[in-house]
Each structure stands twice: as structure tokens, then as C-alpha cells.
Backbone as XML, in Angstrom:
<?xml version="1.0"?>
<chain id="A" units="angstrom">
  <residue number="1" name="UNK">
    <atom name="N" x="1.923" y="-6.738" z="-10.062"/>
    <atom name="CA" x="2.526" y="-8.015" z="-10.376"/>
    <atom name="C" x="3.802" y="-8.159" z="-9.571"/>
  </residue>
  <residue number="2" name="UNK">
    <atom name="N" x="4.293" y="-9.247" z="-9.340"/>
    <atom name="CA" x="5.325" y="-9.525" z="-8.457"/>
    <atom name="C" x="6.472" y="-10.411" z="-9.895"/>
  </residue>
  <residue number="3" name="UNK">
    <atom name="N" x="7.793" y="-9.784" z="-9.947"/>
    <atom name="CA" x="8.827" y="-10.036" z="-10.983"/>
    <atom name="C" x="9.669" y="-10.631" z="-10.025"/>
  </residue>
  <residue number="4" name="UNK">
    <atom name="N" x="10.117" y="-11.740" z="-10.414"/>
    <atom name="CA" x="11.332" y="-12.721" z="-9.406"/>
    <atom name="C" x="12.739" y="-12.709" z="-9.920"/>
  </residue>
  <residue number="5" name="UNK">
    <atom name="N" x="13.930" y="-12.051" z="-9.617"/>
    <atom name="CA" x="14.960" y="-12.322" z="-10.988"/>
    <atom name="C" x="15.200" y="-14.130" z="-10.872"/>
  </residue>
  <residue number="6" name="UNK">
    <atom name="N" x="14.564" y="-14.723" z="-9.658"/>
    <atom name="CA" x="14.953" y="-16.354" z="-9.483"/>
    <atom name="C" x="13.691" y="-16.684" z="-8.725"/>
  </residue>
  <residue number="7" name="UNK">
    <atom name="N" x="14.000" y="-18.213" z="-8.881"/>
    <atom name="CA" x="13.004" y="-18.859" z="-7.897"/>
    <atom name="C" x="13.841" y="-19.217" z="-6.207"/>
  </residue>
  <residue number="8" name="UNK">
    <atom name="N" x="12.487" y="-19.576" z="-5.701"/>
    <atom name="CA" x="13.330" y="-19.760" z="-4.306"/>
    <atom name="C" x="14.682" y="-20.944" z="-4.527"/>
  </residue>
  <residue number="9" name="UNK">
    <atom name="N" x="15.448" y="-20.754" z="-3.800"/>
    <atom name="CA" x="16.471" y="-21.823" z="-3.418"/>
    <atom name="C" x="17.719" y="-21.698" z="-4.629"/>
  </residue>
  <residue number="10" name="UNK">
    <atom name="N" x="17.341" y="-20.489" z="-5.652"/>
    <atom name="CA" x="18.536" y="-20.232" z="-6.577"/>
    <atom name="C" x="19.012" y="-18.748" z="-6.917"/>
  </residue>
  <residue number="11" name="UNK">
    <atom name="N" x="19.735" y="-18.630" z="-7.255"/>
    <atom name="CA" x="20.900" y="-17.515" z="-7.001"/>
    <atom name="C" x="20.264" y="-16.563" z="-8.318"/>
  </residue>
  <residue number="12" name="UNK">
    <atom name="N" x="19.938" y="-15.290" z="-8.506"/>
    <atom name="CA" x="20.282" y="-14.580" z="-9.469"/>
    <atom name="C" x="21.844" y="-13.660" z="-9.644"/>
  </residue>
  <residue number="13" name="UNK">
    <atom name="N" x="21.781" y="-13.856" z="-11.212"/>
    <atom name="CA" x="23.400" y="-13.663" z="-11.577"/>
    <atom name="C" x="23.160" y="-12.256" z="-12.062"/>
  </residue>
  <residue number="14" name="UNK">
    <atom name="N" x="24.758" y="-11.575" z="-12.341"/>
    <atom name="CA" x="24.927" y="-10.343" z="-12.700"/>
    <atom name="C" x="26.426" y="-10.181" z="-12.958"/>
  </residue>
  <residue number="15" name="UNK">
    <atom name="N" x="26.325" y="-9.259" z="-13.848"/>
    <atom name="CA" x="27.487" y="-8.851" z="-14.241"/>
    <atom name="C" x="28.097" y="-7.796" z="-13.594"/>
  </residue>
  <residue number="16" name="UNK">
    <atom name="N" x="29.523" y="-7.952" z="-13.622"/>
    <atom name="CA" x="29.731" y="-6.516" z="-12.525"/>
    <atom name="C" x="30.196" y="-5.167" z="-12.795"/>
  </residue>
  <residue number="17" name="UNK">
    <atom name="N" x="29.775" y="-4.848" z="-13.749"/>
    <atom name="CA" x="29.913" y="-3.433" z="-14.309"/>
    <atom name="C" x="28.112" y="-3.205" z="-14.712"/>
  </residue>
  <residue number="18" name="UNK">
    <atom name="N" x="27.391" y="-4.192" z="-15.526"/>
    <atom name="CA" x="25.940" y="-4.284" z="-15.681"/>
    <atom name="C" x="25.090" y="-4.026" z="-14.844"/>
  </residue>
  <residue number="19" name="UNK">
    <atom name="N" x="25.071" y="-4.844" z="-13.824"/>
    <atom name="CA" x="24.179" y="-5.496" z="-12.884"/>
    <atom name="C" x="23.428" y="-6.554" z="-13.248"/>
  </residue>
  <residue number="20" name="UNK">
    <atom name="N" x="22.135" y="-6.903" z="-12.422"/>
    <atom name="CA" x="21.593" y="-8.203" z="-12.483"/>
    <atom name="C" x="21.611" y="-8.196" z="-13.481"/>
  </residue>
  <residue number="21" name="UNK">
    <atom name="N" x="21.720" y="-9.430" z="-14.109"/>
    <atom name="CA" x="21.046" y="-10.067" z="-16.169"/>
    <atom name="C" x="19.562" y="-10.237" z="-15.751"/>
  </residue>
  <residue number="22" name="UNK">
    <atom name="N" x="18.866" y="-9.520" z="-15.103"/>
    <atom name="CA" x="17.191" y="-10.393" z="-14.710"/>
    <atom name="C" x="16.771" y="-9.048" z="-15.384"/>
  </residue>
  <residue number="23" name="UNK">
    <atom name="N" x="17.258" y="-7.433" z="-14.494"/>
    <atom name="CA" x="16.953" y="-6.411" z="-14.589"/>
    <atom name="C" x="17.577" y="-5.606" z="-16.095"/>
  </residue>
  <residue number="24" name="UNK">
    <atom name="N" x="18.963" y="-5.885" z="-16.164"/>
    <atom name="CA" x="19.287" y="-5.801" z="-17.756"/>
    <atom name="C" x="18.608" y="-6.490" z="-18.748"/>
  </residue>
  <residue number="25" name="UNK">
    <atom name="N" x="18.198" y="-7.243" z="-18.619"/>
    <atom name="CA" x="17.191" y="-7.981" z="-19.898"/>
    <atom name="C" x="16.049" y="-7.082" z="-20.076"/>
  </residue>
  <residue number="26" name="UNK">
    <atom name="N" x="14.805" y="-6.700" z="-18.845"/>
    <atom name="CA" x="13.952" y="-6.389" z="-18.778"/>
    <atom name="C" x="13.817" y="-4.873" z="-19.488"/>
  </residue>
  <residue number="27" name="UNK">
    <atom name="N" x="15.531" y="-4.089" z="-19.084"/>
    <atom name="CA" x="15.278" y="-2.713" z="-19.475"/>
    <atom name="C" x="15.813" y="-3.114" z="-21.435"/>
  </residue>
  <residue number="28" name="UNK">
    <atom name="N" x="16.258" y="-3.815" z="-21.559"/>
    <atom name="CA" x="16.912" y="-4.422" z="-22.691"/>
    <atom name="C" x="15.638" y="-4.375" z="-23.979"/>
  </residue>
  <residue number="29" name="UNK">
    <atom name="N" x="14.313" y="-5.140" z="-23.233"/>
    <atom name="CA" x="13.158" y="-5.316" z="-23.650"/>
    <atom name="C" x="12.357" y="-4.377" z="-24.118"/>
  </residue>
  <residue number="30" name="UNK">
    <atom name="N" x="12.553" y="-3.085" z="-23.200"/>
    <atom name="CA" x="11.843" y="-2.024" z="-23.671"/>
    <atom name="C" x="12.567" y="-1.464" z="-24.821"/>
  </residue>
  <residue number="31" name="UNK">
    <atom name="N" x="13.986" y="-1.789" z="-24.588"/>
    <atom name="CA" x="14.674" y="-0.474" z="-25.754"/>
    <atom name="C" x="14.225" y="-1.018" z="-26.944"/>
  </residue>
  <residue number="32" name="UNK">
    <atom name="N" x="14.609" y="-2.483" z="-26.530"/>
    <atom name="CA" x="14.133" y="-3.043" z="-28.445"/>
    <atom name="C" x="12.707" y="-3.221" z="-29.062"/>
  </residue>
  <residue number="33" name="UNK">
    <atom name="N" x="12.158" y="-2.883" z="-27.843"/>
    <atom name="CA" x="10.240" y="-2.556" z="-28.212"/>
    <atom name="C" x="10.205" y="-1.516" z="-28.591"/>
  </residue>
  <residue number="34" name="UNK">
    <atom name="N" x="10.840" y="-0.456" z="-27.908"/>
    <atom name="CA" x="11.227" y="1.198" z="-28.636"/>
    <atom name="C" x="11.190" y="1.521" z="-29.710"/>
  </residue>
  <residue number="35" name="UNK">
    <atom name="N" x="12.273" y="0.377" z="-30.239"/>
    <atom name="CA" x="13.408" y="0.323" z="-31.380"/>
    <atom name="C" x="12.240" y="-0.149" z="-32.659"/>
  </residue>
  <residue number="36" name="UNK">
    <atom name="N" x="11.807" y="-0.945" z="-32.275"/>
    <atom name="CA" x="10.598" y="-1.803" z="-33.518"/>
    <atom name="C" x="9.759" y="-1.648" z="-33.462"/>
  </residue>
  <residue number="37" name="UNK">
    <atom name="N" x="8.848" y="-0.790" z="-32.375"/>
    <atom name="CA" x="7.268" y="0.012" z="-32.365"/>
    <atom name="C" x="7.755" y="1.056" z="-33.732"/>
  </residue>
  <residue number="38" name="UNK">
    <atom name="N" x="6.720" y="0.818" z="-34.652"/>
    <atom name="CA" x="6.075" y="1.767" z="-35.611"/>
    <atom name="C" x="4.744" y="2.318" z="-35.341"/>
  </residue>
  <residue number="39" name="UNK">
    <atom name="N" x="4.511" y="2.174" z="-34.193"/>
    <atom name="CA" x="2.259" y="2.509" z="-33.870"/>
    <atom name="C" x="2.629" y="2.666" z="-32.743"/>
  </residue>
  <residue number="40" name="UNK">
    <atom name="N" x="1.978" y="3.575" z="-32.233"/>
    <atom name="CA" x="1.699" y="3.511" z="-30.683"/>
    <atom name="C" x="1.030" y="2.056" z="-30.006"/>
  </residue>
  <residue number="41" name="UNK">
    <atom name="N" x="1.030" y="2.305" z="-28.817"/>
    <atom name="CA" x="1.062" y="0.949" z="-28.261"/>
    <atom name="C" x="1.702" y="0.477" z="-27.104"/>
  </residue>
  <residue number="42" name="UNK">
    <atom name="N" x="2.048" y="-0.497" z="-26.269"/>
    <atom name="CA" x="2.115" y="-0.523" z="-24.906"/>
    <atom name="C" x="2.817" y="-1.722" z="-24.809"/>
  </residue>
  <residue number="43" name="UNK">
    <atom name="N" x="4.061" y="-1.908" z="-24.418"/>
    <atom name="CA" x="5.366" y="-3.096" z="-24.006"/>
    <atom name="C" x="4.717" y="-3.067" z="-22.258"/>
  </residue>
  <residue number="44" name="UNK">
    <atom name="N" x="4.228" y="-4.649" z="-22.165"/>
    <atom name="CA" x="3.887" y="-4.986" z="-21.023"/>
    <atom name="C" x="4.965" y="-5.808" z="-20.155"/>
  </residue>
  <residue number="45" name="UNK">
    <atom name="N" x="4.749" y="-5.610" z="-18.489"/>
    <atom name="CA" x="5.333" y="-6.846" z="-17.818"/>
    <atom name="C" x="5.480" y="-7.774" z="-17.782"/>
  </residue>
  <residue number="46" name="UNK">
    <atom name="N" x="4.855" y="-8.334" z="-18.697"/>
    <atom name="CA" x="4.591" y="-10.115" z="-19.172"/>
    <atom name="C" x="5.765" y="-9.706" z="-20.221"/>
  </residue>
  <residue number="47" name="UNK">
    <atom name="N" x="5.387" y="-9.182" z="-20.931"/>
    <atom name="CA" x="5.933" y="-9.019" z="-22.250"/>
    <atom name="C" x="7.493" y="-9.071" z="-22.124"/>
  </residue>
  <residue number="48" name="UNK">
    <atom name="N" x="7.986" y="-7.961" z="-21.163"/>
    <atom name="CA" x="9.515" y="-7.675" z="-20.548"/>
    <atom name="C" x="10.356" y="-8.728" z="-20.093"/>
  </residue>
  <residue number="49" name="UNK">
    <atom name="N" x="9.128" y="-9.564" z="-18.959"/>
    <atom name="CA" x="9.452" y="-10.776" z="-18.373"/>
    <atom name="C" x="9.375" y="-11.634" z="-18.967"/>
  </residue>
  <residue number="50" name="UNK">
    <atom name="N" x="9.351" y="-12.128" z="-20.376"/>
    <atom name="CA" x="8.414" y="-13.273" z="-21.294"/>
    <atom name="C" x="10.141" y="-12.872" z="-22.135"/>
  </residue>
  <residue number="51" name="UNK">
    <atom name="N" x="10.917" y="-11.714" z="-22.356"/>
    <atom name="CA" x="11.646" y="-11.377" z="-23.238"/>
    <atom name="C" x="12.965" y="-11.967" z="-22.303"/>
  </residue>
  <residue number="52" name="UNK">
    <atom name="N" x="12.814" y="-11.918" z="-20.677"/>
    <atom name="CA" x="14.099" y="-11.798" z="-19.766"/>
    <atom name="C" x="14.414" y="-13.310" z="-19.727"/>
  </residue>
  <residue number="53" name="UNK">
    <atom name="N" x="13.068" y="-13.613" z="-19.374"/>
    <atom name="CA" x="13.267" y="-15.218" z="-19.428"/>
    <atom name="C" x="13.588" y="-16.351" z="-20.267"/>
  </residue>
  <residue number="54" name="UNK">
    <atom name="N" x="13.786" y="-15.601" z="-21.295"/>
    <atom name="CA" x="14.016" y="-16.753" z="-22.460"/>
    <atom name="C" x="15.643" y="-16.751" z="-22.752"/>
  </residue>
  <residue number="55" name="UNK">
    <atom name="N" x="16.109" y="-15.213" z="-22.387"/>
    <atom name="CA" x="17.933" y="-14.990" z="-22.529"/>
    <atom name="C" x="18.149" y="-15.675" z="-21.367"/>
  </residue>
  <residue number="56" name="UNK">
    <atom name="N" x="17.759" y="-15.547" z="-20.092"/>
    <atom name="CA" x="18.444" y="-16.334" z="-19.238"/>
    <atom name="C" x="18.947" y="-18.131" z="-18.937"/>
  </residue>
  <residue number="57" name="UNK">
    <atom name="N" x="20.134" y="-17.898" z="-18.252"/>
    <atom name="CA" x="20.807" y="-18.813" z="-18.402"/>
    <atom name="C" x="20.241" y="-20.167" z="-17.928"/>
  </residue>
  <residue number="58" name="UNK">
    <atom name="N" x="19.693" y="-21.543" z="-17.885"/>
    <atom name="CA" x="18.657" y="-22.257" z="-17.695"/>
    <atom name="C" x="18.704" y="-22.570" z="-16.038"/>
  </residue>
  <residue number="59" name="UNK">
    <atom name="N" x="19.766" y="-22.049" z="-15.029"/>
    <atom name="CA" x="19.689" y="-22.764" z="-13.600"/>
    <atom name="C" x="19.490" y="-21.257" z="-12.831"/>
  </residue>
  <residue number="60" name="UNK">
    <atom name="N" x="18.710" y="-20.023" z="-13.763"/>
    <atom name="CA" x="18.239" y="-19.001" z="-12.983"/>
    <atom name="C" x="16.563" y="-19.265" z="-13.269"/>
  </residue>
  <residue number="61" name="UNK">
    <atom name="N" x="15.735" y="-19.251" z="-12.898"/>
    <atom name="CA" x="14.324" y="-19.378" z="-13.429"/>
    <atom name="C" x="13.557" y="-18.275" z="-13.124"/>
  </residue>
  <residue number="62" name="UNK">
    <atom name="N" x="13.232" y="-16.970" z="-13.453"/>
    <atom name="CA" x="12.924" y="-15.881" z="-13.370"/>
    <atom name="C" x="10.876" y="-16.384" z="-12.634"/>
  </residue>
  <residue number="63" name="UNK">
    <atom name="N" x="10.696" y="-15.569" z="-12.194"/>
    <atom name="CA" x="9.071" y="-15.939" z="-11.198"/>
    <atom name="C" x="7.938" y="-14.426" z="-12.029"/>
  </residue>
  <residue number="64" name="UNK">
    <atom name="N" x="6.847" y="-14.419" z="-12.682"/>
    <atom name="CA" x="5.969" y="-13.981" z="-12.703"/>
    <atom name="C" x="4.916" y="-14.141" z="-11.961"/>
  </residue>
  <residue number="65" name="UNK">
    <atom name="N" x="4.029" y="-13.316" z="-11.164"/>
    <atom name="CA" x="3.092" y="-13.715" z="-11.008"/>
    <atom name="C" x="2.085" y="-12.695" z="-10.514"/>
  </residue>
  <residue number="66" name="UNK">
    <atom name="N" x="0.374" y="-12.726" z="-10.827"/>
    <atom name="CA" x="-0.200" y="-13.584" z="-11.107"/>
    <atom name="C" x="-0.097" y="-14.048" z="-12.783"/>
  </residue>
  <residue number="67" name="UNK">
    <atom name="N" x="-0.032" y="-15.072" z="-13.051"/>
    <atom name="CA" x="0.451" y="-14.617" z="-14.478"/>
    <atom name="C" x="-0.669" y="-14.336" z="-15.258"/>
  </residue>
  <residue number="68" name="UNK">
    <atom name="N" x="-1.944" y="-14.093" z="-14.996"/>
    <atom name="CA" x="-2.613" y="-13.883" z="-16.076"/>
    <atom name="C" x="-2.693" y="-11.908" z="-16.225"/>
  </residue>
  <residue number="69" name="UNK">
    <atom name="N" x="-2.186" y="-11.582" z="-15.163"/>
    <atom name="CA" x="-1.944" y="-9.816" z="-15.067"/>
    <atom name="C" x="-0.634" y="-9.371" z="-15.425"/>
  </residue>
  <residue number="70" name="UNK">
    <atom name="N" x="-0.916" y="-8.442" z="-16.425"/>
    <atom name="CA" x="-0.069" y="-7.479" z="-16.421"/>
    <atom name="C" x="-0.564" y="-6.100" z="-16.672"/>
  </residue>
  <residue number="71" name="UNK">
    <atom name="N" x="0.437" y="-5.483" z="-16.794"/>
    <atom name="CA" x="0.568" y="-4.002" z="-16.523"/>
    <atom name="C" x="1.294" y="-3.007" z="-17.861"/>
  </residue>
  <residue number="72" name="UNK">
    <atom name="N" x="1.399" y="-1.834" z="-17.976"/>
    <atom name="CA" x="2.529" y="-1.597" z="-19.003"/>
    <atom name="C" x="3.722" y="-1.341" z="-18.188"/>
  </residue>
  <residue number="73" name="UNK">
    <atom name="N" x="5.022" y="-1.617" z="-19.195"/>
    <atom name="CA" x="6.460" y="-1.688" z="-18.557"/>
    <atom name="C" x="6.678" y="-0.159" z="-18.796"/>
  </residue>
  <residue number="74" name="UNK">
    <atom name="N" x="6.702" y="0.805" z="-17.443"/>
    <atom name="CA" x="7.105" y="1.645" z="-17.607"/>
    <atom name="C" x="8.352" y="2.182" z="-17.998"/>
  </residue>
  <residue number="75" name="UNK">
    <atom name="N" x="9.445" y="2.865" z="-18.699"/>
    <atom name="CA" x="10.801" y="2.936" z="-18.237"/>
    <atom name="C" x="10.765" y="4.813" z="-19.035"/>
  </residue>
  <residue number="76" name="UNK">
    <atom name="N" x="11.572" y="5.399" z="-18.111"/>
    <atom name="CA" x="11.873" y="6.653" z="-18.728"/>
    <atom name="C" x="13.282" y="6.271" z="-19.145"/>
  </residue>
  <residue number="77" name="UNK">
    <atom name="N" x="13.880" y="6.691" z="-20.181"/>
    <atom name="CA" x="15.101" y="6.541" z="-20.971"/>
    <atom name="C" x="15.627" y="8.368" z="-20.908"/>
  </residue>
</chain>
């Protein structure tokens, strides 16, 4: 899958001790899937990106695609 922190012709933002808010959201996503999984089970790229895109600020527009694929969101902690 291809993750966009923006669409063409706009800026992705970040904080400067954080980094991007595209990529902090996404790892953000897993912790709190972490946090509220009681069952095994699998936090996807849609899922991460579906979580990033809704905190972000409305003149960044985050890009999924293809969107009907995803994958599981890997992250080692």
C-alpha cells in the first residue's frame, strides 16, 4: 500500500521535538490498539491510516491507496 502524510500540492506538518503528525498519529494508532486489544488480532494500514486521518488538521489530507488493500500495521515497541 502506498501511505501519503498529504496530497499533492500540500504541505505535511510536524512538530519539532515529535515529528510528522501523519507518522505520530499512525504509531499513536497502534499503541492505543495495543492498549484496548483483549483477543488476539491484527491493527491494519487502513485501520492506522483511517485513525491518522481523522486527528489531522483539515488543509493536510493524508493519501491511501489502493484503498481496498491492506496489510497488518507492523510496529515493534
Amino acid at each position: 500500500v502506498e501511505m501519503l502524510a498529504c496530497a499533492k500540492g500540500q504541505d505535511s506538518n510536524e512538530h519539532r521535538f515529535s515529528g510528522g503528525y501523519y507518522t505520530t498519529l499512525l504509531m499513536q494508532s497502534a499503541d492505543r490498539w495495543d492498549q484496548r486489544s483483549t483477543q488476539p488480532g491484527t491493527h491494519s494500514t487502513k485501520d492506522a491510516h483511517d485513525y491518522a486521518a481523522t486527528l489531522l488538521p483539515p488543509q493536510q489530507t493524508p493519501e491511501y491507496s489502493p484503498s481496498w488493500l491492506d496489510f497488518p500495521f507492523a510496529v515493534k515497541i
